[in-house]
């Protein structure tokens, strides 16, 4: 039912050729990004170097501005912008021969990354109600969690506070693209050239895995946002934001990337019931928006001077 609703909604969005799309960036924006290109960044499949962008001068800046303006007006991007070389990073735990213990990083063209950056501020404006993690770290999430536990222990001395830690399985790789486009257009009111740029960026992506000087065949991706791209973290936050707003204010949520900690603001059995309700809502949300949780990484615990005696631990059903 949800999938049909999303597809019908997206089918009613006008085709980009029916609209007069106006670029939201200027020549000065392109020049600024060229002059501040990070020189140590990895090269994409086209091997265009950031040194070329940094030292190309005004002629290159004007050429790129004209090129980007054409992309923006037509709501399209070249196929090379959607192609990535994927390298894998070991997560630091588990069997090194198990592919699930590696994190895939998509390395796109440095020109494609610059084009994404030109749209970052506009997307941030549309996502202004969504907390950003750009200036935060895991320390902030841990501090929020510990502060809530400390407050609960002080207000309910002698009682326990249950906590659940859950991990979204292959979070970036399994994002439902149509669902994300729906949330961008319907929830965040992303329209015009920005919406068509994002749709062109997400639909029809291709990748090749690079390892030990070997490269795989080209594969077309039907889900996910490119982990390693400029806009991917913000797009993922937009995708899961409505989960956080669907939970009761009586549940403290500590989120960072795909890791979620939930604990009730009330202790004891009442808090346990409240937490189980939140987990039930989370499970239904995951089914509706096509993502799953990594069962091996689930953890639950209780804090306090006493522990629950006969009450079961909260479960994701």
mmCIF file of C-alpha atoms in Angstrom, residues 160-166 251 262-264 268-280 283 295 298-303 307-308 310-317:
data_model
loop_
_atom_site.group_PDB
_atom_site.id
_atom_site.type_symbol
_atom_site.label_atom_id
_atom_site.label_comp_id
_atom_site.label_asym_id
_atom_site.label_seq_id
_atom_site.Cartn_x
_atom_site.Cartn_y
_atom_site.Cartn_z
ATOM 1 C CA UNK A 160 15.766 0.880 36.925
ATOM 2 C CA UNK A 161 15.899 2.616 33.517
ATOM 3 C CA UNK A 162 15.765 0.304 30.467
ATOM 4 C CA UNK A 163 17.741 1.196 27.330
ATOM 5 C CA UNK A 164 17.851 -0.338 23.857
ATOM 6 C CA UNK A 165 20.575 0.084 21.211
ATOM 7 C CA UNK A 166 19.660 -0.725 17.612
ATOM 8 C CA UNK A 251 11.217 8.493 24.793
ATOM 9 C CA UNK A 262 16.171 4.618 22.907
ATOM 10 C CA UNK A 263 15.330 4.975 26.568
ATOM 11 C CA UNK A 264 12.228 6.158 28.413
ATOM 12 C CA UNK A 268 10.644 1.095 36.232
ATOM 13 C CA UNK A 269 7.885 -0.974 34.693
ATOM 14 C CA UNK A 270 6.119 2.066 33.218
ATOM 15 C CA UNK A 271 9.297 2.986 31.373
ATOM 16 C CA UNK A 272 9.677 -0.590 30.124
ATOM 17 C CA UNK A 273 6.164 -0.527 28.663
ATOM 18 C CA UNK A 274 6.803 2.869 27.068
ATOM 19 C CA UNK A 275 10.024 1.610 25.518
ATOM 20 C CA UNK A 276 8.356 -1.500 24.104
ATOM 21 C CA UNK A 277 5.685 0.695 22.510
ATOM 22 C CA UNK A 278 8.421 2.789 20.890
ATOM 23 C CA UNK A 279 10.090 -0.347 19.536
ATOM 24 C CA UNK A 280 6.800 -1.546 18.061
ATOM 25 C CA UNK A 283 9.387 -1.935 13.637
ATOM 26 C CA UNK A 295 20.014 -8.303 14.673
ATOM 27 C CA UNK A 298 20.977 -5.162 19.075
ATOM 28 C CA UNK A 299 21.626 -4.655 22.769
ATOM 29 C CA UNK A 300 19.387 -3.930 25.737
ATOM 30 C CA UNK A 301 20.332 -3.098 29.294
ATOM 31 C CA UNK A 302 19.011 -1.526 32.469
ATOM 32 C CA UNK A 303 20.627 1.166 34.606
ATOM 33 C CA UNK A 307 17.251 -4.466 38.062
ATOM 34 C CA UNK A 308 13.928 -5.729 36.647
ATOM 35 C CA UNK A 310 10.292 -10.695 36.211
ATOM 36 C CA UNK A 311 9.820 -8.152 33.433
ATOM 37 C CA UNK A 312 11.079 -9.254 30.001
ATOM 38 C CA UNK A 313 13.587 -7.108 28.160
ATOM 39 C CA UNK A 314 12.145 -4.942 25.355
ATOM 40 C CA UNK A 315 12.277 -6.596 21.956
ATOM 41 C CA UNK A 316 12.097 -5.544 18.335
ATOM 42 C CA UNK A 317 9.267 -7.626 16.915
#
